[in-house]
Structures are given as structure tokens and as C-alpha cells.
């Protein structure tokens, strides 16, 4: 397996709608294996194919809840339905609603997400499956699904936090093509 470079905000593939996978080939299976390894080393709870420069509708996820239940899988050509999010107010966002992203490494900002989500996708063998998620796991699924539509979480921030995020990205020289980092080599998370 190979650790893949993770693209940073501004790389064009991150801002495009990803294309359907269709047939699951050996090349797709290898990509998914590499994505798992990259996500685990980063470390992250999810990784979408556009984040590693591949414009395909695939994401991996790996998360363990407080009760020790593990959620780990791949979503190929997913569909996602969400409940309505509570109206966003800067006053009532708390740190449980902060998100980070491997394509905006080391930064975290509060973002209101829907509490519940329903994911329908195919697994690595092409078998369809469905997951009902709530809380943090629903947030992960929404975050990764957004990547497949060319949307990063910082694009959804309220104006105050959006300004802060883009100020940081300008200072770091991001928001332009050609920036990436390699988990296990570059230390951009801290």
C-alpha cells in the first residue's frame, strides 16, 4: 500500500463535483486500500478520493464512539439524506460542533450540521448498504459527502469564521493549486 499526498484547499480537484465510480476495478480497490492507510496515518476519521487527487465518488471513514462501537468502511457512489439542521447562531455553537479537515490541516472551526443522516452506498465488493447515523458519525458522513460535491467545511462557515479561516489560509500560502502534505512526513496538523 501507498501513503498518498493529501491536497490542501485551493487544489482544483477539491472544488469539483466528483465523477461516479461505476465498475469497481482492481485500480479502485488499490485506491481504497491506499486511502485507508493514508487516513489512518494522517490521522483522520474520513478521507475522500478528491483529497488525494482522484475525482471519483469514494470516501473512507473510521470512527469509534464512546461505547466502543467501531464504524469503518468505504462509501462508493454514495447518496446521503440528512435531517434539517437547527438554525445556526454564533452564540450557541459549542466545541462539540468544531470540525477539522485534512485538506485544511491543523485548523478547526465551529459548524452546525444536521444531527441525523442516512447513507446509501456500495462497499468494496459492490454490495449496496445503508447506514443510519446520528451525532458525530452523521457529521463525519456529511463532511466526507460534501467533498464529493466540491465543498469543504470552511466553505460552509458563517461569515466571521469564514473570514478567520481564509485569513489563516492566505497566511500559510494555501487557497492556490499545488499545495499538499504527506502523512508521516509533513507535520501540518499542529
PDB file of C-alpha atoms in Angstrom:
ATOM      1  CA  UNK A   1       0.000   0.000   0.000  1.00  0.00           C
ATOM      2  CA  UNK A   2       0.992   3.595  -0.569  1.00  0.00           C
ATOM      3  CA  UNK A   3       0.571   6.720   1.548  1.00  0.00           C
ATOM      4  CA  UNK A   4      -0.974   9.342  -0.722  1.00  0.00           C
ATOM      5  CA  UNK A   5      -0.354  13.108  -0.618  1.00  0.00           C
ATOM      6  CA  UNK A   6      -3.368  14.989   0.729  1.00  0.00           C
ATOM      7  CA  UNK A   7      -4.361  18.031  -1.305  1.00  0.00           C
ATOM      8  CA  UNK A   8      -4.794  21.334   0.510  1.00  0.00           C
ATOM      9  CA  UNK A   9      -7.642  23.811  -0.052  1.00  0.00           C
ATOM     10  CA  UNK A  10      -7.227  25.536  -3.410  1.00  0.00           C
ATOM     11  CA  UNK A  11      -6.292  22.427  -5.387  1.00  0.00           C
ATOM     12  CA  UNK A  12      -8.843  22.326  -8.260  1.00  0.00           C
ATOM     13  CA  UNK A  13      -9.900  18.677  -7.704  1.00  0.00           C
ATOM     14  CA  UNK A  14     -11.178  19.658  -4.242  1.00  0.00           C
ATOM     15  CA  UNK A  15     -13.604  22.155  -5.744  1.00  0.00           C
ATOM     16  CA  UNK A  16     -15.160  19.953  -8.459  1.00  0.00           C
ATOM     17  CA  UNK A  17     -18.084  17.549  -8.335  1.00  0.00           C
ATOM     18  CA  UNK A  18     -16.558  14.062  -8.334  1.00  0.00           C
ATOM     19  CA  UNK A  19     -17.474  11.562 -11.040  1.00  0.00           C
ATOM     20  CA  UNK A  20     -19.284   8.266 -10.366  1.00  0.00           C
ATOM     21  CA  UNK A  21     -17.094   5.202  -9.926  1.00  0.00           C
ATOM     22  CA  UNK A  22     -19.294   2.731 -11.770  1.00  0.00           C
ATOM     23  CA  UNK A  23     -17.454  -0.599 -12.035  1.00  0.00           C
ATOM     24  CA  UNK A  24     -15.195  -1.461  -9.110  1.00  0.00           C
ATOM     25  CA  UNK A  25     -11.871  -2.418 -10.679  1.00  0.00           C
ATOM     26  CA  UNK A  26      -8.573  -3.565  -9.183  1.00  0.00           C
ATOM     27  CA  UNK A  27      -7.395   0.045  -9.557  1.00  0.00           C
ATOM     28  CA  UNK A  28     -10.326   1.234  -7.409  1.00  0.00           C
ATOM     29  CA  UNK A  29      -9.632  -1.488  -4.815  1.00  0.00           C
ATOM     30  CA  UNK A  30      -5.989  -0.348  -4.613  1.00  0.00           C
ATOM     31  CA  UNK A  31      -7.059   3.287  -4.291  1.00  0.00           C
ATOM     32  CA  UNK A  32      -9.370   2.389  -1.387  1.00  0.00           C
ATOM     33  CA  UNK A  33      -6.612   0.414   0.362  1.00  0.00           C
ATOM     34  CA  UNK A  34      -4.243   3.381  -0.048  1.00  0.00           C
ATOM     35  CA  UNK A  35      -6.925   5.766   1.224  1.00  0.00           C
ATOM     36  CA  UNK A  36      -7.406   3.695   4.400  1.00  0.00           C
ATOM     37  CA  UNK A  37      -3.660   3.692   5.050  1.00  0.00           C
ATOM     38  CA  UNK A  38      -3.375   7.433   4.370  1.00  0.00           C
ATOM     39  CA  UNK A  39      -6.417   8.252   6.544  1.00  0.00           C
ATOM     40  CA  UNK A  40      -5.106   6.158   9.441  1.00  0.00           C
ATOM     41  CA  UNK A  41      -1.616   7.676   9.333  1.00  0.00           C
ATOM     42  CA  UNK A  42      -2.865  11.282   8.982  1.00  0.00           C
ATOM     43  CA  UNK A  43      -4.738  10.583  11.401  1.00  0.00           C
ATOM     44  CA  UNK A  44      -8.281  11.248  10.243  1.00  0.00           C
ATOM     45  CA  UNK A  45     -11.795   9.903  10.681  1.00  0.00           C
ATOM     46  CA  UNK A  46     -12.561  10.161   6.982  1.00  0.00           C
ATOM     47  CA  UNK A  47     -10.907  10.718   3.623  1.00  0.00           C
ATOM     48  CA  UNK A  48     -12.488  11.419   0.244  1.00  0.00           C
ATOM     49  CA  UNK A  49     -10.894  10.494  -3.076  1.00  0.00           C
ATOM     50  CA  UNK A  50     -10.666  14.157  -4.228  1.00  0.00           C
ATOM     51  CA  UNK A  51      -8.482  14.828  -1.179  1.00  0.00           C
ATOM     52  CA  UNK A  52      -5.869  12.506  -2.664  1.00  0.00           C
ATOM     53  CA  UNK A  53      -6.276  13.943  -6.166  1.00  0.00           C
ATOM     54  CA  UNK A  54      -8.756  11.408  -7.568  1.00  0.00           C
ATOM     55  CA  UNK A  55     -12.008  12.850  -8.925  1.00  0.00           C
ATOM     56  CA  UNK A  56     -14.188   9.853  -8.011  1.00  0.00           C
ATOM     57  CA  UNK A  57     -17.185   9.479  -5.690  1.00  0.00           C
ATOM     58  CA  UNK A  58     -15.463   7.463  -2.959  1.00  0.00           C
ATOM     59  CA  UNK A  59     -14.791   8.116   0.698  1.00  0.00           C
ATOM     60  CA  UNK A  60     -13.482   6.062   3.597  1.00  0.00           C
ATOM     61  CA  UNK A  61     -14.399   6.518   7.260  1.00  0.00           C
ATOM     62  CA  UNK A  62     -13.173   5.170  10.577  1.00  0.00           C
ATOM     63  CA  UNK A  63     -14.543   6.232  13.936  1.00  0.00           C
ATOM     64  CA  UNK A  64     -15.218   4.731  17.370  1.00  0.00           C
ATOM     65  CA  UNK A  65     -18.000   6.077  19.588  1.00  0.00           C
ATOM     66  CA  UNK A  66     -17.924   6.453  23.387  1.00  0.00           C
ATOM     67  CA  UNK A  67     -19.402   2.951  23.853  1.00  0.00           C
ATOM     68  CA  UNK A  68     -16.598   1.385  21.818  1.00  0.00           C
ATOM     69  CA  UNK A  69     -18.656   0.690  18.685  1.00  0.00           C
ATOM     70  CA  UNK A  70     -16.402   0.922  15.642  1.00  0.00           C
ATOM     71  CA  UNK A  71     -17.549   2.291  12.306  1.00  0.00           C
ATOM     72  CA  UNK A  72     -15.140   1.653   9.454  1.00  0.00           C
ATOM     73  CA  UNK A  73     -15.917   1.381   5.784  1.00  0.00           C
ATOM     74  CA  UNK A  74     -15.885   2.745   2.306  1.00  0.00           C
ATOM     75  CA  UNK A  75     -18.736   4.526   0.535  1.00  0.00           C
ATOM     76  CA  UNK A  76     -18.654   4.144  -3.247  1.00  0.00           C
ATOM     77  CA  UNK A  77     -21.078   6.253  -5.304  1.00  0.00           C
ATOM     78  CA  UNK A  78     -22.905   7.287  -2.114  1.00  0.00           C
ATOM     79  CA  UNK A  79     -26.183   9.097  -1.653  1.00  0.00           C
ATOM     80  CA  UNK A  80     -26.866  10.995   1.577  1.00  0.00           C
ATOM     81  CA  UNK A  81     -30.036  12.272   3.172  1.00  0.00           C
ATOM     82  CA  UNK A  82     -29.922  14.499   6.245  1.00  0.00           C
ATOM     83  CA  UNK A  83     -32.361  15.871   8.792  1.00  0.00           C
ATOM     84  CA  UNK A  84     -32.751  19.614   8.989  1.00  0.00           C
ATOM     85  CA  UNK A  85     -30.006  21.311  10.957  1.00  0.00           C
ATOM     86  CA  UNK A  86     -31.025  23.652  13.728  1.00  0.00           C
ATOM     87  CA  UNK A  87     -30.700  27.273  12.621  1.00  0.00           C
ATOM     88  CA  UNK A  88     -27.123  28.430  13.039  1.00  0.00           C
ATOM     89  CA  UNK A  89     -26.349  31.021  15.641  1.00  0.00           C
ATOM     90  CA  UNK A  90     -22.833  32.068  16.551  1.00  0.00           C
ATOM     91  CA  UNK A  91     -23.868  32.292  20.197  1.00  0.00           C
ATOM     92  CA  UNK A  92     -24.936  28.681  20.637  1.00  0.00           C
ATOM     93  CA  UNK A  93     -22.229  26.822  18.698  1.00  0.00           C
ATOM     94  CA  UNK A  94     -20.068  24.804  21.058  1.00  0.00           C
ATOM     95  CA  UNK A  95     -16.788  22.917  20.748  1.00  0.00           C
ATOM     96  CA  UNK A  96     -18.668  19.674  20.015  1.00  0.00           C
ATOM     97  CA  UNK A  97     -19.535  21.338  16.710  1.00  0.00           C
ATOM     98  CA  UNK A  98     -15.960  22.150  15.722  1.00  0.00           C
ATOM     99  CA  UNK A  99     -14.671  20.435  12.621  1.00  0.00           C
ATOM    100  CA  UNK A 100     -11.274  19.971  11.130  1.00  0.00           C
ATOM    101  CA  UNK A 101     -10.246  18.724   7.711  1.00  0.00           C
ATOM    102  CA  UNK A 102      -7.132  17.022   6.380  1.00  0.00           C
ATOM    103  CA  UNK A 103      -7.302  19.461   3.432  1.00  0.00           C
ATOM    104  CA  UNK A 104      -7.182  22.416   5.848  1.00  0.00           C
ATOM    105  CA  UNK A 105      -4.641  20.811   8.202  1.00  0.00           C
ATOM    106  CA  UNK A 106      -4.266  21.971  11.780  1.00  0.00           C
ATOM    107  CA  UNK A 107      -7.301  24.284  11.764  1.00  0.00           C
ATOM    108  CA  UNK A 108     -10.693  23.808  13.431  1.00  0.00           C
ATOM    109  CA  UNK A 109     -13.824  25.934  13.211  1.00  0.00           C
ATOM    110  CA  UNK A 110     -17.390  25.533  14.520  1.00  0.00           C
ATOM    111  CA  UNK A 111     -20.030  24.467  12.013  1.00  0.00           C
ATOM    112  CA  UNK A 112     -23.621  23.433  12.572  1.00  0.00           C
ATOM    113  CA  UNK A 113     -24.506  20.119  10.882  1.00  0.00           C
ATOM    114  CA  UNK A 114     -27.652  18.014  10.774  1.00  0.00           C
ATOM    115  CA  UNK A 115     -27.970  15.661  13.736  1.00  0.00           C
ATOM    116  CA  UNK A 116     -29.065  12.663  11.639  1.00  0.00           C
ATOM    117  CA  UNK A 117     -28.036  11.223   8.278  1.00  0.00           C
ATOM    118  CA  UNK A 118     -28.899   8.255   6.092  1.00  0.00           C
ATOM    119  CA  UNK A 119     -26.127   6.962   3.834  1.00  0.00           C
ATOM    120  CA  UNK A 120     -26.703   4.602   0.915  1.00  0.00           C
ATOM    121  CA  UNK A 121     -23.614   3.411  -0.928  1.00  0.00           C
ATOM    122  CA  UNK A 122     -21.732   0.393  -2.230  1.00  0.00           C
ATOM    123  CA  UNK A 123     -18.904  -1.371  -0.430  1.00  0.00           C
ATOM    124  CA  UNK A 124     -15.596  -2.522  -1.948  1.00  0.00           C
ATOM    125  CA  UNK A 125     -17.312  -5.651  -3.343  1.00  0.00           C
ATOM    126  CA  UNK A 126     -20.047  -3.595  -4.981  1.00  0.00           C
ATOM    127  CA  UNK A 127     -22.704  -4.626  -2.465  1.00  0.00           C
ATOM    128  CA  UNK A 128     -25.215  -1.894  -1.621  1.00  0.00           C
ATOM    129  CA  UNK A 129     -25.621  -0.968   2.035  1.00  0.00           C
ATOM    130  CA  UNK A 130     -27.397   1.591   4.168  1.00  0.00           C
ATOM    131  CA  UNK A 131     -26.339   3.269   7.420  1.00  0.00           C
ATOM    132  CA  UNK A 132     -28.409   5.464   9.707  1.00  0.00           C
ATOM    133  CA  UNK A 133     -26.127   7.753  11.688  1.00  0.00           C
ATOM    134  CA  UNK A 134     -26.537  10.422  14.315  1.00  0.00           C
ATOM    135  CA  UNK A 135     -24.314  12.814  16.203  1.00  0.00           C
ATOM    136  CA  UNK A 136     -20.609  12.785  15.413  1.00  0.00           C
ATOM    137  CA  UNK A 137     -20.868   9.889  12.944  1.00  0.00           C
ATOM    138  CA  UNK A 138     -23.564  11.779  10.979  1.00  0.00           C
ATOM    139  CA  UNK A 139     -21.194  14.776  10.933  1.00  0.00           C
ATOM    140  CA  UNK A 140     -18.380  12.630   9.505  1.00  0.00           C
ATOM    141  CA  UNK A 141     -20.619  11.308   6.734  1.00  0.00           C
ATOM    142  CA  UNK A 142     -21.837  14.812   5.846  1.00  0.00           C
ATOM    143  CA  UNK A 143     -18.280  16.177   5.823  1.00  0.00           C
ATOM    144  CA  UNK A 144     -16.966  13.440   3.517  1.00  0.00           C
ATOM    145  CA  UNK A 145     -20.019  13.550   1.248  1.00  0.00           C
ATOM    146  CA  UNK A 146     -19.501  17.313   0.846  1.00  0.00           C
ATOM    147  CA  UNK A 147     -16.003  16.598  -0.512  1.00  0.00           C
ATOM    148  CA  UNK A 148     -17.581  14.601  -3.339  1.00  0.00           C
ATOM    149  CA  UNK A 149     -19.567  17.688  -4.304  1.00  0.00           C
ATOM    150  CA  UNK A 150     -16.579  20.032  -4.282  1.00  0.00           C
ATOM    151  CA  UNK A 151     -17.460  21.590  -0.922  1.00  0.00           C
ATOM    152  CA  UNK A 152     -15.080  21.813   2.036  1.00  0.00           C
ATOM    153  CA  UNK A 153     -16.339  22.560   5.516  1.00  0.00           C
ATOM    154  CA  UNK A 154     -14.717  26.012   5.518  1.00  0.00           C
ATOM    155  CA  UNK A 155     -16.965  26.892   2.553  1.00  0.00           C
ATOM    156  CA  UNK A 156     -19.975  26.403   4.855  1.00  0.00           C
ATOM    157  CA  UNK A 157     -18.741  28.538   7.760  1.00  0.00           C
ATOM    158  CA  UNK A 158     -20.611  31.587   8.959  1.00  0.00           C
ATOM    159  CA  UNK A 159     -19.061  34.889   7.853  1.00  0.00           C
ATOM    160  CA  UNK A 160     -16.988  35.525  10.999  1.00  0.00           C
ATOM    161  CA  UNK A 161     -15.364  32.084  10.993  1.00  0.00           C
ATOM    162  CA  UNK A 162     -15.098  32.066   7.184  1.00  0.00           C
ATOM    163  CA  UNK A 163     -13.023  35.277   7.367  1.00  0.00           C
ATOM    164  CA  UNK A 164     -10.791  33.731  10.057  1.00  0.00           C
ATOM    165  CA  UNK A 165     -10.285  30.545   8.024  1.00  0.00           C
ATOM    166  CA  UNK A 166      -9.368  32.374   4.837  1.00  0.00           C
ATOM    167  CA  UNK A 167      -7.032  34.714   6.705  1.00  0.00           C
ATOM    168  CA  UNK A 168      -5.166  31.658   8.030  1.00  0.00           C
ATOM    169  CA  UNK A 169      -5.080  30.066   4.561  1.00  0.00           C
ATOM    170  CA  UNK A 170      -3.712  33.259   2.964  1.00  0.00           C
ATOM    171  CA  UNK A 171      -1.035  33.491   5.657  1.00  0.00           C
ATOM    172  CA  UNK A 172       0.002  29.860   5.018  1.00  0.00           C
ATOM    173  CA  UNK A 173       0.018  30.343   1.234  1.00  0.00           C
ATOM    174  CA  UNK A 174      -2.926  27.994   0.675  1.00  0.00           C
ATOM    175  CA  UNK A 175      -6.045  28.588  -1.441  1.00  0.00           C
ATOM    176  CA  UNK A 176      -3.957  28.064  -4.575  1.00  0.00           C
ATOM    177  CA  UNK A 177      -3.191  24.998  -6.714  1.00  0.00           C
ATOM    178  CA  UNK A 178      -0.173  22.844  -5.959  1.00  0.00           C
ATOM    179  CA  UNK A 179      -0.295  22.501  -2.171  1.00  0.00           C
ATOM    180  CA  UNK A 180      -0.355  19.102  -0.493  1.00  0.00           C
ATOM    181  CA  UNK A 181       1.117  17.305   2.503  1.00  0.00           C
ATOM    182  CA  UNK A 182       2.199  13.720   3.118  1.00  0.00           C
ATOM    183  CA  UNK A 183       1.139  11.985   6.348  1.00  0.00           C
ATOM    184  CA  UNK A 184       4.104  10.510   8.200  1.00  0.00           C
ATOM    185  CA  UNK A 185       6.455  13.014   6.528  1.00  0.00           C
ATOM    186  CA  UNK A 186       4.974  16.507   6.860  1.00  0.00           C
ATOM    187  CA  UNK A 187       3.719  17.763  10.216  1.00  0.00           C
ATOM    188  CA  UNK A 188       0.898  20.170   9.311  1.00  0.00           C
ATOM    189  CA  UNK A 189      -1.644  19.067  11.905  1.00  0.00           C
ATOM    190  CA  UNK A 190      -0.214  21.027  14.812  1.00  0.00           C
TER     191      UNK A 190
END
